[in-house]
Amino acid sequence: MTQDNLPDHFLGFERASGPPGVRNHVLILSLSGLDTSAAEAVQRLMPGTLLVNSTYGRGQVGEDQRFQRHMMRAIATHPNVGACVVIGPDDKLVADVGDALEAAGRPWAGFSLQRAHEDRFTLIMQAARAVARLRHAVSRNARTPHPVRALSIAIECGHSDATSGIVANPLAGDVATWLVANGGRALFSETLEWTGTGEILAARAATPEVADRICRALERRHAIAAAAGHDVQAGNPGPQNHAGGITTLEEKSLGAIAKGGDQQITGLLDAGEPLPSAPGLYLMDTPCLSPESITSMLASGAQIAIFTTGEGNPYGAALAPTIKVTANPAAAASLTEQIDFDASSVFAGVRMRAELVPALAHLVLDTASGAMTWSEACGEATESISRLGPSI
Amino acid sequence: MSSEKTTKDRTHPPGESMRWTAVRLNAKDNVATALSDLAAGEQPRIAELDAGPTLVENIARGHKLALVDITAGATVIKFGQPIGIATRPIAAGAHVHLHNLEGLAGRAARQKGPR
């Protein structure tokens, strides 16, 4: 047991390589918009499977193509995937992902429209049969105890309000601190939400190189925004923030970065870059849409997401259970099949934040061991892969 | 009615009264955030702080109050970090917002002069 009588382990699925999974999904992965509809048909035939698709996948070039292919390989071999059925337009693209699955020692099968002579029904029947075989196989995997240090958690905030910065985000930060103290990894992202806190984050960096990378990531995102004619600092914080009590941009950003706690920053990762095995808090340089940000973080190997919110939103990731936390009393009371953890007692002045940390950490471990989140129970399952440039 | 149990931490037992009416996020902070609408003359109850300042004006829920006297030009601290500079003297118990606090980013931009 760790402090506060928390278990020191969870029940996860051992993989042939890499960290254990907290889920044992059979994933249907569609590599391009050409085969997405067929992949959706396979999922409808075989309920209980997970579908992740990209409606792009061809005609991508340069950095955008490199990123897309990396993300497909990373999603296919995610720890929470027990087996993967890869569906793509051609054998070459399928093999690119298949090679990664092979290297990871993960059961898989691949099908292409090319091999099916461009006939969707042939492809659907072949793929559905493979899904059945893989489901039968992965059902033999059993949950076994794994230490807390095997966990990596992605932390996101979205649809935030005045309660987020003072309760839900710092609470998530407390859990991140607990996880790192026990040898695990936590990460958060959305670079432009750090605006105004670059020096503070840099001062917390483990090495001067990490500090430099944090500052350069912020500069790069500001340059992207400026090139599109968007000034991140103009009118930020906005009138709604002001009405809620937020005065300055630093204050707003500090409320956002509170979700990592105030611990040392071990590294800065590019979007989707694999997490190192060293314990610590990591930052990831991503855009600010929650689904894009979460998908990028999960591609790094994080098995669980904590999603803090103010007013709520139904989004749940496909690859990882998404634990939704709010301290907004109205949201917690009304969104009964959405909010996994109600921290509104802290905003109501009835509890201290510290009193809720063990309960949230416990929920993380229960979820890791198989307890469903509300978004899983509701069937929310979306991944959103960033585009880094236009198709040709 | 339903009988399912959830793993949710229930908000709090109905009728349990507020123990604290404002929160200080870090021991280094010179401001606290109101957890309910507070009235002038009230003394907010703040965890880990023996006596909060007597409020000199009303403070809306979510808004900041000065815990100590803050001189003009001094740094306002929340989350244990600077969130800006006091643009005028702020008395303990006063509202801290746009009229007396300016962010460092906005200040730097203005000092660079007009674009």
Short mmCIF file of C-alpha atoms in Angstrom, two decimals:
data_model
loop_
_atom_site.label_atom_id
_atom_site.label_comp_id
_atom_site.label_asym_id
_atom_site.label_seq_id
_atom_site.Cartn_x
_atom_site.Cartn_y
_atom_site.Cartn_z
CA MET A 1 0.00 0.00 0.00
CA THR A 2 1.13 3.56 -0.67
CA GLN A 3 0.20 6.60 1.37
CA ASP A 4 -3.48 7.07 2.26
CA ASN A 5 -3.95 3.29 2.05
CA LEU A 6 -4.06 3.38 -1.73
CA PRO A 7 -3.29 0.10 -3.46
CA ASP A 8 0.26 -0.02 -4.89
CA HIS A 9 -0.85 -1.94 -7.98
CA PHE A 10 -3.60 -2.31 -10.53
CA LEU A 11 -4.81 -5.25 -12.58
CA GLY A 12 -3.70 -4.84 -16.18
CA PHE A 13 -2.93 -6.84 -19.30
CA GLU A 14 0.69 -7.88 -19.80
CA ARG A 15 1.91 -7.23 -23.38
CA ALA A 16 4.70 -8.98 -25.28
CA SER A 17 6.54 -5.65 -25.20
CA GLY A 18 5.99 -2.26 -23.63
CA PRO A 19 3.83 -1.23 -20.69
CA PRO A 20 0.72 -3.19 -19.64
CA GLY A 21 -2.72 -2.28 -20.93
CA VAL A 22 -5.69 -1.27 -18.80
CA ARG A 23 -8.07 -2.42 -21.54
CA ASN A 24 -7.92 -5.36 -23.94
CA HIS A 25 -9.57 -3.95 -27.05
CA VAL A 26 -9.78 -5.54 -30.46
CA LEU A 27 -9.13 -2.46 -32.54
CA ILE A 28 -10.33 -2.00 -36.10
CA LEU A 29 -7.99 0.60 -37.55
CA SER A 30 -8.95 2.23 -40.84
CA LEU A 31 -6.00 3.89 -42.53
CA SER A 32 -7.74 6.10 -45.08
CA GLY A 33 -11.01 7.65 -46.12
CA LEU A 34 -11.20 5.09 -48.94
CA ASP A 35 -11.77 2.22 -46.53
CA THR A 36 -13.45 3.95 -43.57
CA SER A 37 -16.98 2.99 -44.58
CA ALA A 38 -16.00 -0.67 -44.98
CA ALA A 39 -14.26 -0.57 -41.58
CA GLU A 40 -17.41 0.90 -40.02
CA ALA A 41 -19.41 -1.97 -41.53
CA VAL A 42 -17.00 -4.48 -39.96
CA GLN A 43 -17.53 -2.84 -36.58
CA ARG A 44 -21.31 -2.97 -36.97
CA LEU A 45 -21.04 -6.69 -37.77
CA MET A 46 -18.79 -7.27 -34.76
CA PRO A 47 -20.09 -5.26 -31.78
CA GLY A 48 -17.76 -4.82 -28.83
CA THR A 49 -14.83 -3.86 -31.01
CA LEU A 50 -13.23 -0.45 -31.16
CA LEU A 51 -12.95 1.57 -34.37
CA VAL A 52 -10.39 4.28 -35.01
CA ASN A 53 -10.30 5.80 -38.43
CA SER A 54 -8.58 8.49 -40.36
CA THR A 55 -10.58 9.93 -43.19
CA TYR A 56 -7.30 11.09 -44.79
CA GLY A 57 -4.27 8.83 -45.15
CA ARG A 58 -3.36 9.31 -48.79
CA GLY A 59 -1.93 12.24 -50.70
CA GLN A 60 -0.20 13.41 -47.54
CA VAL A 61 3.36 14.62 -47.88
CA GLY A 62 6.41 15.52 -45.83
CA GLU A 63 5.99 16.09 -42.10
CA ASP A 64 2.22 15.59 -42.37
CA GLN A 65 2.67 12.13 -43.92
CA ARG A 66 5.38 11.17 -41.45
CA PHE A 67 3.13 12.18 -38.54
CA GLN A 68 0.04 10.40 -39.92
CA ARG A 69 1.94 7.12 -40.37
CA HIS A 70 3.57 7.44 -36.95
CA MET A 71 0.16 7.99 -35.34
CA MET A 72 -1.32 4.95 -37.12
CA ARG A 73 1.51 2.74 -35.87
CA ALA A 74 1.31 4.22 -32.36
CA ILE A 75 -2.48 3.75 -32.16
CA ALA A 76 -2.27 0.16 -33.46
CA THR A 77 0.32 -0.79 -30.85
CA HIS A 78 -1.19 1.19 -27.94
CA PRO A 79 -0.98 -0.75 -24.65
CA ASN A 80 -4.78 -0.90 -24.39
CA VAL A 81 -5.05 -2.70 -27.75
CA GLY A 82 -5.07 -6.49 -27.32
CA ALA A 83 -5.21 -7.16 -31.05
CA CYS A 84 -5.61 -5.06 -34.18
CA VAL A 85 -7.30 -5.49 -37.53
CA VAL A 86 -5.73 -3.06 -39.98
CA ILE A 87 -7.84 -1.98 -42.95
CA GLY A 88 -6.26 0.15 -45.64
CA PRO A 89 -6.39 1.06 -49.30
CA ASP A 90 -3.28 -0.85 -50.35
CA ASP A 91 -0.93 -3.54 -49.10
CA LYS A 92 2.01 -1.17 -48.66
CA LEU A 93 0.16 1.11 -46.24
CA VAL A 94 -1.26 -1.89 -44.32
CA ALA A 95 2.23 -3.44 -44.08
CA ASP A 96 3.64 -0.21 -42.64
CA VAL A 97 1.33 -0.61 -39.62
CA GLY A 98 1.54 -4.41 -39.67
CA ASP A 99 5.33 -4.31 -39.33
CA ALA A 100 4.97 -2.18 -36.18
CA LEU A 101 2.41 -4.65 -34.75
CA GLU A 102 4.72 -7.54 -35.60
CA ALA A 103 7.64 -5.82 -33.90
CA ALA A 104 5.49 -5.21 -30.81
CA GLY A 105 4.47 -8.88 -30.74
CA ARG A 106 0.78 -7.90 -30.88
CA PRO A 107 -1.72 -10.22 -32.61
CA TRP A 108 -3.03 -8.64 -35.79
CA ALA A 109 -4.48 -9.13 -39.25
CA GLY A 110 -4.38 -6.77 -42.22
CA PHE A 111 -6.69 -6.29 -45.18
CA SER A 112 -6.54 -3.98 -48.15
CA LEU A 113 -8.99 -2.91 -50.79
CA GLN A 114 -6.23 -3.71 -53.28
CA ARG A 115 -6.06 -7.35 -52.14
CA ALA A 116 -9.90 -7.53 -52.16
CA HIS A 117 -9.90 -6.32 -55.79
CA GLU A 118 -11.50 -3.08 -54.59
CA ASP A 119 -14.65 -4.97 -53.48
CA ARG A 120 -15.96 -3.74 -50.12
CA PHE A 121 -17.97 -6.92 -49.43
CA THR A 122 -14.96 -9.16 -49.87
CA LEU A 123 -12.94 -6.95 -47.56
CA ILE A 124 -15.72 -6.76 -44.94
CA MET A 125 -16.18 -10.54 -44.82
CA GLN A 126 -12.44 -11.21 -44.56
CA ALA A 127 -11.94 -8.60 -41.86
CA ALA A 128 -14.99 -9.67 -39.82
CA ARG A 129 -13.73 -13.25 -39.80
CA ALA A 130 -10.33 -12.01 -38.55
CA VAL A 131 -12.02 -9.96 -35.84
CA ALA A 132 -13.77 -13.10 -34.57
CA ARG A 133 -10.49 -15.01 -34.45
CA LEU A 134 -8.67 -12.18 -32.66
CA ARG A 135 -11.50 -11.63 -30.15
CA HIS A 136 -11.44 -15.32 -29.35
CA ALA A 137 -7.67 -15.14 -28.85
CA VAL A 138 -7.47 -11.97 -26.70
CA SER A 139 -10.28 -13.17 -24.44
CA ARG A 140 -7.65 -15.62 -23.11
CA ASN A 141 -5.58 -12.69 -21.79
CA ALA A 142 -6.07 -12.27 -18.04
CA ARG A 143 -5.58 -9.25 -15.84
CA THR A 144 -2.54 -9.57 -13.57
CA PRO A 145 -1.14 -7.21 -10.92
CA HIS A 146 1.14 -4.43 -12.13
CA PRO A 147 2.79 -1.74 -10.00
CA VAL A 148 1.43 1.81 -10.10
CA ARG A 149 4.71 2.87 -11.74
CA ALA A 150 3.60 1.09 -14.94
CA LEU A 151 0.89 3.74 -15.43
CA SER A 152 1.11 6.82 -17.63
CA ILE A 153 -1.72 9.33 -17.46
CA ALA A 154 -2.63 12.05 -19.95
CA ILE A 155 -4.24 15.11 -18.33
CA GLU A 156 -6.47 17.42 -20.31
CA CYS A 157 -8.80 20.30 -19.52
CA GLY A 158 -11.71 21.44 -21.65
CA HIS A 159 -14.79 23.63 -21.43
CA SER A 160 -13.20 25.13 -18.34
CA ASP A 161 -14.80 27.68 -16.04
CA ALA A 162 -13.98 29.53 -12.82
CA THR A 163 -13.96 26.23 -10.90
CA SER A 164 -11.36 24.54 -13.16
CA GLY A 165 -8.32 26.61 -12.28
CA ILE A 166 -8.90 26.67 -8.56
CA VAL A 167 -10.18 23.12 -7.94
CA ALA A 168 -10.34 20.51 -10.73
CA ASN A 169 -6.98 21.28 -12.36
CA PRO A 170 -4.97 21.52 -9.13
CA LEU A 171 -6.69 18.30 -7.98
CA ALA A 172 -5.59 16.53 -11.17
CA GLY A 173 -2.14 18.02 -10.49
CA ASP A 174 -2.16 16.44 -7.01
CA VAL A 175 -2.90 13.05 -8.58
CA ALA A 176 -0.13 13.62 -11.16
CA THR A 177 2.25 14.37 -8.30
CA TRP A 178 1.15 11.20 -6.47
CA LEU A 179 1.65 9.13 -9.63
CA VAL A 180 5.12 10.52 -10.34
CA ALA A 181 6.15 10.04 -6.69
CA ASN A 182 5.22 6.38 -7.18
CA GLY A 183 7.32 6.04 -10.33
CA GLY A 184 4.66 6.69 -12.99
CA ARG A 185 4.40 9.27 -15.75
CA ALA A 186 1.96 12.14 -16.20
CA LEU A 187 1.71 14.46 -19.15
CA PHE A 188 -0.27 17.45 -20.27
CA SER A 189 -0.30 19.43 -23.51
CA GLU A 190 -2.01 22.28 -25.42
CA THR A 191 1.03 24.50 -25.78
CA LEU A 192 -0.77 27.81 -26.32
CA GLU A 193 -2.56 27.37 -22.99
CA TRP A 194 0.86 27.83 -21.34
CA THR A 195 1.10 31.36 -22.76
CA GLY A 196 2.51 33.74 -20.17
CA THR A 197 3.95 30.93 -18.05
CA GLY A 198 6.90 29.99 -20.28
CA GLU A 199 9.46 31.25 -17.76
CA ILE A 200 7.72 29.48 -14.88
CA LEU A 201 7.65 26.17 -16.78
CA ALA A 202 11.24 26.63 -17.95
CA ALA A 203 12.33 27.23 -14.36
CA ARG A 204 10.80 23.87 -13.42
CA ALA A 205 12.56 22.01 -16.25
CA ALA A 206 14.90 19.19 -15.22
CA THR A 207 17.65 20.37 -17.60
CA PRO A 208 18.48 23.56 -19.55
CA GLU A 209 17.74 21.62 -22.74
CA VAL A 210 14.18 20.86 -21.59
CA ALA A 211 13.74 24.54 -20.61
CA ASP A 212 14.89 25.58 -24.06
CA ARG A 213 12.53 23.14 -25.76
CA ILE A 214 9.57 24.47 -23.74
CA CYS A 215 10.34 28.06 -24.79
CA ARG A 216 10.84 27.07 -28.43
CA ALA A 217 7.58 25.10 -28.49
CA LEU A 218 5.70 28.19 -27.25
CA GLU A 219 7.43 30.43 -29.80
CA ARG A 220 6.62 28.00 -32.61
CA ARG A 221 2.92 27.78 -31.70
CA HIS A 222 2.70 31.57 -31.40
CA ALA A 223 4.29 31.85 -34.84
CA ILE A 224 1.70 29.41 -36.27
CA ALA A 225 -1.11 31.47 -34.72
CA ALA A 226 0.41 34.75 -35.91
CA ALA A 227 0.86 33.41 -39.46
CA ALA A 228 -2.89 32.67 -39.49
CA GLY A 229 -3.58 36.23 -38.30
CA HIS A 230 -4.50 35.19 -34.77
CA ASP A 231 -3.09 37.06 -31.75
CA VAL A 232 -3.27 34.69 -28.78
CA GLN A 233 -2.86 37.51 -26.27
CA ALA A 234 -5.45 39.91 -27.72
CA GLY A 235 -8.69 39.74 -25.77
CA ASN A 236 -7.36 36.91 -23.64
CA PRO A 237 -8.63 36.41 -20.97
CA GLY A 238 -12.02 37.16 -22.51
CA PRO A 239 -15.14 38.76 -20.99
CA GLN A 240 -16.41 35.40 -19.67
CA ASN A 241 -13.11 34.82 -17.88
CA HIS A 242 -13.23 38.33 -16.44
CA ALA A 243 -16.80 37.86 -15.21
CA GLY A 244 -15.74 34.62 -13.52
CA GLY A 245 -12.92 36.38 -11.67
CA ILE A 246 -9.88 35.71 -13.89
CA THR A 247 -7.92 38.94 -14.39
CA THR A 248 -4.69 38.20 -16.28
CA LEU A 249 -3.41 35.78 -18.90
CA GLU A 250 -0.75 34.44 -16.52
CA GLU A 251 -3.48 33.66 -14.01
CA LYS A 252 -5.57 31.83 -16.61
CA SER A 253 -2.55 29.86 -17.87
CA LEU A 254 -1.44 29.01 -14.33
CA GLY A 255 -4.92 27.59 -13.77
CA ALA A 256 -4.45 25.40 -16.86
CA ILE A 257 -0.92 24.19 -16.06
CA ALA A 258 -1.98 23.44 -12.46
CA LYS A 259 -3.19 20.10 -13.85
CA GLY A 260 0.42 18.87 -13.76
CA GLY A 261 1.01 19.97 -10.17
CA ASP A 262 4.02 22.15 -9.42
CA GLN A 263 6.63 19.42 -9.72
CA GLN A 264 9.75 19.23 -11.88
CA ILE A 265 9.22 18.88 -15.65
CA THR A 266 11.20 15.88 -16.84
CA GLY A 267 10.81 16.40 -20.58
CA LEU A 268 9.00 18.01 -23.47
CA LEU A 269 7.67 15.66 -26.14
CA ASP A 270 6.55 16.34 -29.68
CA ALA A 271 2.93 15.40 -30.47
CA GLY A 272 2.57 11.62 -30.33
CA GLU A 273 6.21 11.03 -29.34
CA PRO A 274 6.60 7.89 -27.19
CA LEU A 275 6.90 8.49 -23.45
CA PRO A 276 10.31 7.62 -22.00
CA SER A 277 10.27 4.97 -19.29
CA ALA A 278 11.74 7.40 -16.74
CA PRO A 279 9.13 8.55 -14.21
CA GLY A 280 8.17 12.20 -14.25
CA LEU A 281 5.91 14.94 -15.49
CA TYR A 282 6.14 15.51 -19.24
CA LEU A 283 4.75 18.28 -21.42
CA MET A 284 3.62 17.59 -24.97
CA ASP A 285 3.57 20.24 -27.71
CA THR A 286 0.08 19.95 -29.27
CA PRO A 287 -2.73 22.09 -30.66
CA CYS A 288 -5.54 23.14 -28.31
CA LEU A 289 -8.51 21.07 -29.47
CA SER A 290 -9.13 18.53 -26.71
CA PRO A 291 -9.64 15.45 -28.93
CA GLU A 292 -6.51 16.23 -31.01
CA SER A 293 -4.55 16.88 -27.85
CA ILE A 294 -5.73 13.71 -26.10
CA THR A 295 -5.13 11.50 -29.16
CA SER A 296 -1.58 12.88 -29.42
CA MET A 297 -0.96 12.15 -25.74
CA LEU A 298 -2.45 8.64 -25.91
CA ALA A 299 -0.25 7.86 -28.92
CA SER A 300 2.69 8.39 -26.55
CA GLY A 301 1.50 5.31 -24.64
CA ALA A 302 -0.60 6.86 -21.85
CA GLN A 303 -3.15 4.25 -20.76
CA ILE A 304 -5.61 6.58 -19.00
CA ALA A 305 -6.82 10.15 -19.52
CA ILE A 306 -8.04 12.51 -16.82
CA PHE A 307 -10.21 15.21 -18.36
CA THR A 308 -11.03 18.14 -16.10
CA THR A 309 -13.89 20.37 -17.08
CA GLY A 310 -16.09 23.14 -15.77
CA GLU A 311 -19.42 22.94 -17.52
CA GLY A 312 -18.70 19.49 -18.97
CA ASN A 313 -18.60 17.91 -22.41
CA PRO A 314 -19.39 14.34 -23.44
CA TYR A 315 -16.13 13.55 -25.29
CA GLY A 316 -14.38 10.33 -24.37
CA ALA A 317 -11.31 8.89 -26.07
CA ALA A 318 -11.44 5.50 -27.80
CA LEU A 319 -8.02 4.14 -26.84
CA ALA A 320 -8.08 4.99 -23.14
CA PRO A 321 -10.69 5.38 -20.43
CA THR A 322 -11.33 9.10 -19.95
CA ILE A 323 -12.01 10.08 -16.35
CA LYS A 324 -14.08 13.25 -16.30
CA VAL A 325 -13.66 15.56 -13.29
CA THR A 326 -15.57 18.74 -12.50
CA ALA A 327 -15.87 21.05 -9.52
CA ASN A 328 -18.84 22.90 -11.02
CA PRO A 329 -21.77 22.01 -8.73
CA ALA A 330 -24.42 22.39 -11.45
CA ALA A 331 -22.48 20.26 -13.96
CA ALA A 332 -21.77 17.58 -11.36
CA ALA A 333 -25.43 17.44 -10.37
CA SER A 334 -26.94 17.43 -13.85
CA LEU A 335 -24.44 15.43 -15.95
CA THR A 336 -25.06 12.19 -14.10
CA GLU A 337 -23.82 9.90 -16.89
CA GLN A 338 -20.80 12.03 -17.74
CA ILE A 339 -18.96 13.18 -14.61
CA ASP A 340 -16.84 10.41 -13.10
CA PHE A 341 -15.53 12.44 -10.20
CA ASP A 342 -17.40 15.23 -8.47
CA ALA A 343 -15.02 17.71 -6.83
CA SER A 344 -17.67 20.37 -6.27
CA SER A 345 -17.46 19.93 -2.50
CA VAL A 346 -14.14 21.81 -2.64
CA PHE A 347 -15.69 24.68 -4.57
CA ALA A 348 -18.54 24.64 -2.06
CA GLY A 349 -16.02 25.10 0.78
CA VAL A 350 -17.08 21.85 2.44
CA ARG A 351 -13.93 19.84 1.72
CA MET A 352 -10.29 20.69 1.29
CA ARG A 353 -8.76 19.63 -2.02
CA ALA A 354 -6.27 17.42 -0.17
CA GLU A 355 -9.16 15.40 1.23
CA LEU A 356 -10.25 14.37 -2.28
CA VAL A 357 -6.85 13.33 -3.68
CA PRO A 358 -6.93 9.72 -2.37
CA ALA A 359 -10.46 9.24 -3.76
CA LEU A 360 -9.45 10.42 -7.24
CA ALA A 361 -6.25 8.34 -7.15
CA HIS A 362 -8.39 5.36 -6.12
CA LEU A 363 -10.73 5.96 -9.03
CA VAL A 364 -7.72 6.04 -11.38
CA LEU A 365 -6.56 2.65 -10.08
CA ASP A 366 -10.08 1.15 -10.16
CA THR A 367 -10.44 2.38 -13.73
CA ALA A 368 -7.04 0.92 -14.60
CA SER A 369 -8.24 -2.41 -13.21
CA GLY A 370 -11.32 -2.42 -15.41
CA ALA A 371 -14.02 -0.20 -13.87
CA MET A 372 -15.79 1.65 -16.69
CA THR A 373 -15.83 5.39 -17.01
CA TRP A 374 -19.12 7.04 -17.91
CA SER A 375 -17.91 7.83 -21.42
CA GLU A 376 -17.09 4.13 -21.91
CA ALA A 377 -20.51 3.15 -20.58
CA CYS A 378 -22.08 5.68 -22.96
CA GLY A 379 -20.10 4.44 -25.96
CA GLU A 380 -18.13 7.64 -26.52
CA ALA A 381 -15.01 6.66 -28.46
CA THR A 382 -13.35 9.21 -30.72
CA GLU A 383 -9.75 9.80 -31.70
CA SER A 384 -8.73 12.85 -33.70
CA ILE A 385 -5.41 12.84 -35.55
CA SER A 386 -3.86 16.23 -36.25
CA ARG A 387 -2.98 17.29 -39.80
CA LEU A 388 0.34 19.11 -40.03
CA GLY A 389 -0.12 20.33 -43.61
CA PRO A 390 -2.40 20.19 -46.64
CA SER A 391 -2.71 17.15 -48.92
CA ILE A 392 -1.30 17.46 -52.41
CA MET B 1 -35.37 6.23 -8.76
CA SER B 2 -32.62 3.76 -9.48
CA SER B 3 -30.59 1.40 -7.38
CA GLU B 4 -27.25 1.54 -9.16
CA LYS B 5 -24.34 2.63 -7.07
CA THR B 6 -21.76 4.92 -8.60
CA THR B 7 -18.15 5.41 -7.69
CA LYS B 8 -18.76 9.13 -7.60
CA ASP B 9 -17.59 11.12 -4.62
CA ARG B 10 -20.93 12.65 -3.67
CA THR B 11 -20.74 16.41 -3.43
CA HIS B 12 -21.35 16.45 0.29
CA PRO B 13 -24.13 15.40 2.65
CA PRO B 14 -27.11 17.70 2.14
CA GLY B 15 -27.19 20.52 4.62
CA GLU B 16 -23.51 20.29 5.52
CA SER B 17 -22.44 23.88 5.96
CA MET B 18 -19.51 25.64 4.37
CA ARG B 19 -16.33 25.23 6.37
CA TRP B 20 -14.46 27.73 4.18
CA THR B 21 -15.68 30.72 2.21
CA ALA B 22 -12.46 31.46 0.32
CA VAL B 23 -9.45 29.44 -0.81
CA ARG B 24 -5.73 30.27 -0.86
CA LEU B 25 -4.09 28.02 -3.45
CA ASN B 26 -0.50 28.33 -2.23
CA ALA B 27 1.06 29.44 1.05
CA LYS B 28 3.03 32.12 -0.86
CA ASP B 29 -0.13 33.75 -2.27
CA ASN B 30 -1.14 37.31 -1.33
CA VAL B 31 -4.64 36.81 -2.74
CA ALA B 32 -7.41 34.29 -2.08
CA THR B 33 -10.41 33.31 -4.23
CA ALA B 34 -13.97 33.66 -2.91
CA LEU B 35 -15.95 30.39 -2.81
CA SER B 36 -19.25 32.22 -2.33
CA ASP B 37 -20.50 35.77 -2.76
CA LEU B 38 -18.92 37.61 0.17
CA ALA B 39 -20.13 40.91 1.64
CA ALA B 40 -18.15 43.94 2.85
CA GLY B 41 -17.44 43.67 6.58
CA GLU B 42 -17.30 39.85 6.44
CA GLN B 43 -14.18 37.96 7.43
CA PRO B 44 -13.71 35.06 4.99
CA ARG B 45 -12.88 31.65 6.44
CA ILE B 46 -9.79 30.32 4.66
CA ALA B 47 -8.27 26.87 5.26
CA GLU B 48 -4.81 26.91 6.87
CA LEU B 49 -5.11 30.62 7.62
CA ASP B 50 -6.00 31.68 11.16
CA ALA B 51 -7.74 34.92 10.29
CA GLY B 52 -8.70 36.19 6.87
CA PRO B 53 -8.83 39.99 6.35
CA THR B 54 -12.05 41.87 6.95
CA LEU B 55 -13.50 42.63 3.52
CA VAL B 56 -13.63 46.29 2.55
CA GLU B 57 -16.03 45.60 -0.34
CA ASN B 58 -18.24 42.86 -1.75
CA ILE B 59 -16.38 40.02 -3.50
CA ALA B 60 -18.25 37.81 -5.97
CA ARG B 61 -17.72 34.04 -6.04
CA GLY B 62 -14.62 33.17 -8.06
CA HIS B 63 -13.12 36.64 -7.65
CA LYS B 64 -9.96 37.50 -5.74
CA LEU B 65 -9.47 39.33 -2.46
CA ALA B 66 -6.19 40.74 -1.12
CA LEU B 67 -4.95 38.85 1.94
CA VAL B 68 -2.52 41.64 2.88
CA ASP B 69 -1.88 45.23 1.88
CA ILE B 70 -0.27 45.22 -1.58
CA THR B 71 1.66 48.33 -2.64
CA ALA B 72 1.44 49.79 -6.15
CA GLY B 73 4.03 48.08 -8.36
CA ALA B 74 4.19 44.98 -6.15
CA THR B 75 3.70 41.49 -7.55
CA VAL B 76 0.36 39.78 -7.05
CA ILE B 77 0.89 36.09 -6.27
CA LYS B 78 -1.59 33.25 -6.92
CA PHE B 79 -0.72 29.54 -7.39
CA GLY B 80 2.56 30.58 -5.69
CA GLN B 81 3.49 32.48 -8.89
CA PRO B 82 3.28 36.07 -10.11
CA ILE B 83 0.05 36.72 -12.00
CA GLY B 84 0.70 40.43 -12.52
CA ILE B 85 1.56 43.79 -10.98
CA ALA B 86 -0.64 45.95 -8.73
CA THR B 87 -1.35 49.16 -10.68
CA ARG B 88 -2.40 50.99 -7.49
CA PRO B 89 -2.23 50.27 -3.75
CA ILE B 90 -4.57 47.41 -2.78
CA ALA B 91 -5.78 47.21 0.82
CA ALA B 92 -6.13 43.89 2.60
CA GLY B 93 -9.72 42.72 2.09
CA ALA B 94 -10.15 44.61 -1.20
CA HIS B 95 -11.27 43.17 -4.54
CA VAL B 96 -8.32 42.40 -6.86
CA HIS B 97 -9.28 42.57 -10.52
CA LEU B 98 -8.92 44.58 -13.74
CA HIS B 99 -9.02 47.96 -11.95
CA ASN B 100 -5.91 47.31 -9.85
CA LEU B 101 -4.06 44.36 -11.42
CA GLU B 102 -2.29 44.13 -14.77
CA GLY B 103 -0.75 41.02 -16.32
CA LEU B 104 2.95 40.92 -17.06
CA ALA B 105 2.39 39.82 -20.66
CA GLY B 106 0.08 42.75 -21.43
CA ARG B 107 2.47 45.13 -19.71
CA ALA B 108 5.46 43.90 -21.76
CA ALA B 109 3.46 44.25 -24.97
CA ARG B 110 2.52 47.84 -24.12
CA GLN B 111 6.06 48.77 -23.13
CA LYS B 112 7.17 47.76 -26.60
CA GLY B 113 5.08 50.66 -27.81
CA PRO B 114 2.41 50.92 -30.51
CA ARG B 115 2.63 48.49 -33.40
#
